[in-house]
Short mmCIF file of C-alpha atoms in Angstrom, two decimals:
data_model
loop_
_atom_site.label_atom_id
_atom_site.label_comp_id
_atom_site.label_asym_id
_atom_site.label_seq_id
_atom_site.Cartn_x
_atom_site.Cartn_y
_atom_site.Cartn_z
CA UNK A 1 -20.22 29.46 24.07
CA UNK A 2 -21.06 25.64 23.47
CA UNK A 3 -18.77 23.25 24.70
CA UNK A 4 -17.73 21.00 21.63
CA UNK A 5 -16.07 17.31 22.37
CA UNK A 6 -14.03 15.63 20.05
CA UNK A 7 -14.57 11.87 18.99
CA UNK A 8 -11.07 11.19 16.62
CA UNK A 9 -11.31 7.64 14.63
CA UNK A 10 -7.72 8.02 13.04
CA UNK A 11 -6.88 4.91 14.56
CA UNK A 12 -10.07 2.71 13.37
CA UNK A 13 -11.85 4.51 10.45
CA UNK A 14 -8.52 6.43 9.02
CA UNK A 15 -6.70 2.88 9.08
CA UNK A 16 -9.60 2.19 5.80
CA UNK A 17 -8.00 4.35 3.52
CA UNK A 18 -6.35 1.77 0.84
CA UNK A 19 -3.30 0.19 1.45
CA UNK A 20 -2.52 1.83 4.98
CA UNK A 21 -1.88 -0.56 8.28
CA UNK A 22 -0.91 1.05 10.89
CA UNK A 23 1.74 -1.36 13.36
CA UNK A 24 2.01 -1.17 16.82
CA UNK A 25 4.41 1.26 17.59
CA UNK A 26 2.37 3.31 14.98
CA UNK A 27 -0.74 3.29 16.32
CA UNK A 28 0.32 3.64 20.21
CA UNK A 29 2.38 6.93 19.72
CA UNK A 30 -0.54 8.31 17.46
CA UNK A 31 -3.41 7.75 20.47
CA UNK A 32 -0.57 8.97 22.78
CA UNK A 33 -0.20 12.13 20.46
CA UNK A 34 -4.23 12.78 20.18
CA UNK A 35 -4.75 12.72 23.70
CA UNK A 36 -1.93 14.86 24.38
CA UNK A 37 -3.73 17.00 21.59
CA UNK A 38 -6.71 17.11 23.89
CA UNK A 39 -8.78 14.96 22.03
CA UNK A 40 -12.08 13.90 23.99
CA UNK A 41 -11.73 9.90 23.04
CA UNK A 42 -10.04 7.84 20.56
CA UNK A 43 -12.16 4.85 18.62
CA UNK A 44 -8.84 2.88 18.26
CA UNK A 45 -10.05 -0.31 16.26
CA UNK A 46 -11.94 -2.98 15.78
CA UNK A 47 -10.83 -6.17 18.27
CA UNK A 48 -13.40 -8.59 16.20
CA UNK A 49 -10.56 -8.46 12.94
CA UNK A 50 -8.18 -10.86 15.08
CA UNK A 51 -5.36 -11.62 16.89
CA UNK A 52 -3.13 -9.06 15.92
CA UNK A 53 -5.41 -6.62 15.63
CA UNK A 54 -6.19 -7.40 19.31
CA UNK A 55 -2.44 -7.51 20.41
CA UNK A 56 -2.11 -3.92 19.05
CA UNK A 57 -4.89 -2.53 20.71
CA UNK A 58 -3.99 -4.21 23.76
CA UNK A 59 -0.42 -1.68 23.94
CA UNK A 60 -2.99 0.99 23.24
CA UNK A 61 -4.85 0.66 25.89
CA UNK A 62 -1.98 -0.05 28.13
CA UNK A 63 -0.78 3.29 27.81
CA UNK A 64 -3.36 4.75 30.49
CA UNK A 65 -4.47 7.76 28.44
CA UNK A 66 -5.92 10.47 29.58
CA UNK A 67 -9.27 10.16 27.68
CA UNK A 68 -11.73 7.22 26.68
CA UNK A 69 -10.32 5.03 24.10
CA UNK A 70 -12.92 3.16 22.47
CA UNK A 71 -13.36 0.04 20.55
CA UNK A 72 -16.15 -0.60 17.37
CA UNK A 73 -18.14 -3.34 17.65
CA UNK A 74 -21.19 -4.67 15.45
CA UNK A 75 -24.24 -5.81 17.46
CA UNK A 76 -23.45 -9.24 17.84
CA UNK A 77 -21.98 -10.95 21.15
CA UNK A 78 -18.50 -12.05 19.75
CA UNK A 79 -17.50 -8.68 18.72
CA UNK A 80 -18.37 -7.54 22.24
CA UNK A 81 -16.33 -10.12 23.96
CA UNK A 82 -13.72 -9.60 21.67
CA UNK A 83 -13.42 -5.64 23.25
CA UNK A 84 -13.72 -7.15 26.71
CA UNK A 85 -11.11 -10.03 26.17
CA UNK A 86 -8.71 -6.83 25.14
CA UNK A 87 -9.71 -4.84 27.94
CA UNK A 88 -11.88 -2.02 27.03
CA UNK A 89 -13.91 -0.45 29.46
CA UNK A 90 -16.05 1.53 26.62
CA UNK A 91 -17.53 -0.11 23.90
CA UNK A 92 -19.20 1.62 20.90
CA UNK A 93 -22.05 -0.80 18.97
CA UNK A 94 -22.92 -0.28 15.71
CA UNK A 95 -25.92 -1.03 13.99
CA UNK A 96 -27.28 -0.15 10.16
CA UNK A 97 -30.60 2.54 10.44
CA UNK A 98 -31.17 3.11 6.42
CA UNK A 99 -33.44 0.48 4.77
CA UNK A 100 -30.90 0.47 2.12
CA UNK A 101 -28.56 -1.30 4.65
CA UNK A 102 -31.14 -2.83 6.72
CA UNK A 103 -33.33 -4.58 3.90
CA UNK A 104 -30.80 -4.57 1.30
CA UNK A 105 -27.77 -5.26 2.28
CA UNK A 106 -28.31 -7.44 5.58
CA UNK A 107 -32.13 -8.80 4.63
CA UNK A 108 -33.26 -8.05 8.40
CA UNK A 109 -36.18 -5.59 9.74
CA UNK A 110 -35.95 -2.52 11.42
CA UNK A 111 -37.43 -4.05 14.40
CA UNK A 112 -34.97 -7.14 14.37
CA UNK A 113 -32.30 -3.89 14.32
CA UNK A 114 -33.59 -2.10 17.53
CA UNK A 115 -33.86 -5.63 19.17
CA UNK A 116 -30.05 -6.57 18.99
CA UNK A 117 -29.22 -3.31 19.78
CA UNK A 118 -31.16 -3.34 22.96
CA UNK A 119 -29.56 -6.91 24.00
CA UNK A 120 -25.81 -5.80 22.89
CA UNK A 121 -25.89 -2.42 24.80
CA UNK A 122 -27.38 -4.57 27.75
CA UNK A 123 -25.02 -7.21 27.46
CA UNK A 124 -22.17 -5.05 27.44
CA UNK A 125 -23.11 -3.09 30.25
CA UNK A 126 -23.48 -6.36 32.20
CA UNK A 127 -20.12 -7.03 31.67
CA UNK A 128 -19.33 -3.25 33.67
CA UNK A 129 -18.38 -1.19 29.79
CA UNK A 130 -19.58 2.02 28.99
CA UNK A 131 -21.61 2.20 25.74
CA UNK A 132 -21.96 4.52 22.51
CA UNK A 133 -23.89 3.96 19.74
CA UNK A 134 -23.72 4.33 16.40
CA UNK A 135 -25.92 4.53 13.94
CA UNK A 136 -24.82 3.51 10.08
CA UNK A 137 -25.82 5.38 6.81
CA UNK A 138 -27.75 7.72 8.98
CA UNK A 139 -27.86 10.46 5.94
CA UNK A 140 -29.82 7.89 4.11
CA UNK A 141 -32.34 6.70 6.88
CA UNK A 142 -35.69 8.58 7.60
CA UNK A 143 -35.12 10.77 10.62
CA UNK A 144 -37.83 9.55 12.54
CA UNK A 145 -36.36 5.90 13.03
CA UNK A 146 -32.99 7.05 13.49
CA UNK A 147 -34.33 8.77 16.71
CA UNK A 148 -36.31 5.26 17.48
CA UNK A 149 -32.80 3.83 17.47
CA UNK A 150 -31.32 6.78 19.65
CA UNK A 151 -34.43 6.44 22.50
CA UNK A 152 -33.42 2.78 22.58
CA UNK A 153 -29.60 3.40 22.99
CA UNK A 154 -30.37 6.24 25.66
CA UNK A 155 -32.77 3.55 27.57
CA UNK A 156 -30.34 0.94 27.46
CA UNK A 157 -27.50 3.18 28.88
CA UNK A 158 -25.74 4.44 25.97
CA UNK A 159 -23.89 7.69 26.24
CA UNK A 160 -23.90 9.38 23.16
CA UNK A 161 -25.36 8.63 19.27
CA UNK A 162 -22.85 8.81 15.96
CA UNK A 163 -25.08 10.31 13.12
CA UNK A 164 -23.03 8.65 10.17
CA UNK A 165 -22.99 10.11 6.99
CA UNK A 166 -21.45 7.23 5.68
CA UNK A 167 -21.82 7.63 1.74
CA UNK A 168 -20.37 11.36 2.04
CA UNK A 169 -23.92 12.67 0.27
CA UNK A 170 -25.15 15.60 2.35
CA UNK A 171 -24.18 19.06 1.88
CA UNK A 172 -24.00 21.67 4.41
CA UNK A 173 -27.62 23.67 4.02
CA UNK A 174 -29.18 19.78 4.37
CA UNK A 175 -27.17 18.70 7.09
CA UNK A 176 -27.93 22.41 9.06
CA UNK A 177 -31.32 21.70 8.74
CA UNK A 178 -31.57 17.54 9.59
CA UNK A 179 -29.47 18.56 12.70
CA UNK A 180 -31.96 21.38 13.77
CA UNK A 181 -34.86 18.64 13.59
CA UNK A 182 -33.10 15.96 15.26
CA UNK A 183 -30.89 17.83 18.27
CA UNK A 184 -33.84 19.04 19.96
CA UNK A 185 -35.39 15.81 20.13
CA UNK A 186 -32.62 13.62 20.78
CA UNK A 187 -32.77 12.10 23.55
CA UNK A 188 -29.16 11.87 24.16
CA UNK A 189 -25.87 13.69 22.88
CA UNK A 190 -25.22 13.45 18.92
CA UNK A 191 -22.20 12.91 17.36
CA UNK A 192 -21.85 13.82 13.73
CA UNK A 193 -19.51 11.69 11.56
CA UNK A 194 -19.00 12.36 8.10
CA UNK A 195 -17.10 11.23 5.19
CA UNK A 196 -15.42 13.47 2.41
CA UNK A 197 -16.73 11.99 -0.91
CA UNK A 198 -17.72 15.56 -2.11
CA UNK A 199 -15.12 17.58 -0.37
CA UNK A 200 -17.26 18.47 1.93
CA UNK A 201 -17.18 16.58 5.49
CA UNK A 202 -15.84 19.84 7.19
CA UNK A 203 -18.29 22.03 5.63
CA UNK A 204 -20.60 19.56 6.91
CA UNK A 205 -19.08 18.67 10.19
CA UNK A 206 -18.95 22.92 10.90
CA UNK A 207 -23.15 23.08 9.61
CA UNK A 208 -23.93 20.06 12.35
CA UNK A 209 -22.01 22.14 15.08
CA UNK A 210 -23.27 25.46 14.04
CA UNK A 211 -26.76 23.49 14.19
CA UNK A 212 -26.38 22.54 17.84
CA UNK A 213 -24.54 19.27 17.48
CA UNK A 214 -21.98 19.50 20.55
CA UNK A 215 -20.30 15.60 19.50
CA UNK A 216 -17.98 15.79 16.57
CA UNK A 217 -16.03 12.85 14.42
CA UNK A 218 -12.80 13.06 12.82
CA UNK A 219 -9.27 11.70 11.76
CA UNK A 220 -5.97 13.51 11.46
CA UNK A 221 -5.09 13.98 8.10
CA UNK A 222 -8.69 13.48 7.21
CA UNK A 223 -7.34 10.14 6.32
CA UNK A 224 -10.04 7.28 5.47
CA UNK A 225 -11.83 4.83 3.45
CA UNK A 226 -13.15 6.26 -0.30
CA UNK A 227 -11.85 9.85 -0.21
CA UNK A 228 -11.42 10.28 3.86
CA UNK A 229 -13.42 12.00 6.48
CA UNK A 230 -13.08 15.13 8.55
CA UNK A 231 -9.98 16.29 9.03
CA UNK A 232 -9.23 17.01 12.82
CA UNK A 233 -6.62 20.30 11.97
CA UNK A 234 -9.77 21.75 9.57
CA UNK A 235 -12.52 21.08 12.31
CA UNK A 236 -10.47 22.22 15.21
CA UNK A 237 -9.84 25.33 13.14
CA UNK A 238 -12.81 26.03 11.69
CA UNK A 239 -14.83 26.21 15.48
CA UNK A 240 -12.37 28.26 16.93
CA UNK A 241 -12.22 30.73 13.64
CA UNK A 242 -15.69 31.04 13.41
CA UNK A 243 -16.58 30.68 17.04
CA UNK A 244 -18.61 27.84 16.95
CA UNK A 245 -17.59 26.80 20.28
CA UNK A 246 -14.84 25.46 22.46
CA UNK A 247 -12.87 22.29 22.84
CA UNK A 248 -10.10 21.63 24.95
CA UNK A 249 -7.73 20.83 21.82
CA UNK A 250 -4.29 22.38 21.22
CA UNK A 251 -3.70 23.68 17.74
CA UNK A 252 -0.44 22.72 17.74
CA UNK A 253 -0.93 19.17 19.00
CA UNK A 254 -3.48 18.85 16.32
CA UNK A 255 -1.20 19.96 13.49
CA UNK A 256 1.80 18.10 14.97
CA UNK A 257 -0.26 14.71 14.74
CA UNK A 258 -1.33 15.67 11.37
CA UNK A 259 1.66 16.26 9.86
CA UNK A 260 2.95 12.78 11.26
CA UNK A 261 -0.04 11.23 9.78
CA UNK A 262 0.95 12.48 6.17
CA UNK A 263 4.59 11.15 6.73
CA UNK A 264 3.42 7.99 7.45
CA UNK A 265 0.83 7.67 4.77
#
């Protein structure tokens, strides 16, 4: 049975959903929580939004958790040295892969994409952090360059590869069969991220899994921006149920955080 790790973004992607802001106390017992849950690593926020963004994530980090605890970055050098100045050893670079976002919405080139993701992963490796990459509105990008922008991540050092459904639009028969093109010739591990806008980012996250995706994204709660993502208590139980695999979470961690989430929020 597959081995299936656990990427939970409660912290930096859940924290979207409208009118939610999580403090400090807040956000260091939930990454305490997760990785007592048995989470494989926590994305816990973004150190580029400011100072007290950066303060926050500082306590975070200062907890010494047990897992990888991760902060987003775009592909540009101040983000990155805003995750160093706070400390983080792992870094995760983002970068847009459909021409809708490429062209459209940031006027640059696919090549002018692949080239600042090359210099950002080696940049922050330079500066000793481990990198992961991810790769934005992946569901709408041709599937041939979004594996261009995974061979350059895996030759620059990068660890792993989000595939971002970041619009919500697959379903689970398309995402089955994208994921049983692109595992095989991926040239490092994928990790599937979707987002809930047709009440389907479990169905979907299960499909990617059940399609040989071993790297899955979620938040507790399924909290998020729009209408959410994947929510970690449906994922976790919907491998083990249907024996898709194994993780090293504990069900009841996983519901305890959840419930906690829904207080708060």
């Amino acid at each position: 049975m597959s081995v299936i790790f656990v990427s939970d973004t409660t912290l930096r992607d859940g924290e979207q959903q409208a009118g939610l802001a999580f403090g400090a106390l807040e956000k260091a017992c939930l990454a305490k929580l997760l990785a007592a849950a048995g989470v494989d690593a926590i994305e816990a926020g973004t150190p580029a939004m400011g100072p007290e963004e950066q303060k926050i994530l500082r306590q975070v980090i200062g907890q010494a958790l047990p897992c990888p605890v991760i902060a987003w970055n775009r592909a540009v050098k101040s983000d990155i040295d805003a995750s160093l100045a706070c400390g983080f050893s792992w870094v995760h670079v983002s970068v847009p892969v459909s021409d809708l976002h490429i062209e459209k919405k940031l006027g640059k080139s696919r090549a002018l994409i692949l080239e600042q993701l090359a210099w950002s992963l080696d940049y922050a490796k330079r500066q000793g952090a481990t990198v992961t990459v991810g790769a934005e509105d992946a569901s709408r990008a041709e599937p041939d360059f979004f594996l261009a922008v995974a061979r350059i991540a895996a030759a620059h050092g990068a660890k792993r590869i989000r595939y971002a459904d970041t619009v919500g639009c697959l379903d689970p028969q398309t995402t089955a069969e994208l994921m049983r093109f692109i595992v095989p010739a991926c040239p490092i591990p994928i990790e599937f991220h979707a987002h809930n806008d047709l009440g389907l980012a479990t169905s979907n996250t299960l499909a990617a899994v059940a399609a040989g995706v071993t790297w899955v994204s979620v938040t507790a709660d399924g909290i998020g921006e729009r209408a959410g993502n994947a929510p970690l208590e449906q994922v976790e139980k919907g491998i083990r149920q249907f024996g898709l695999g194994k993780t090293k979470l504990d069900p009841v961690g996983v519901q305890t955080v959840g419930r906690l989430v829904r207080r708060w929020c």
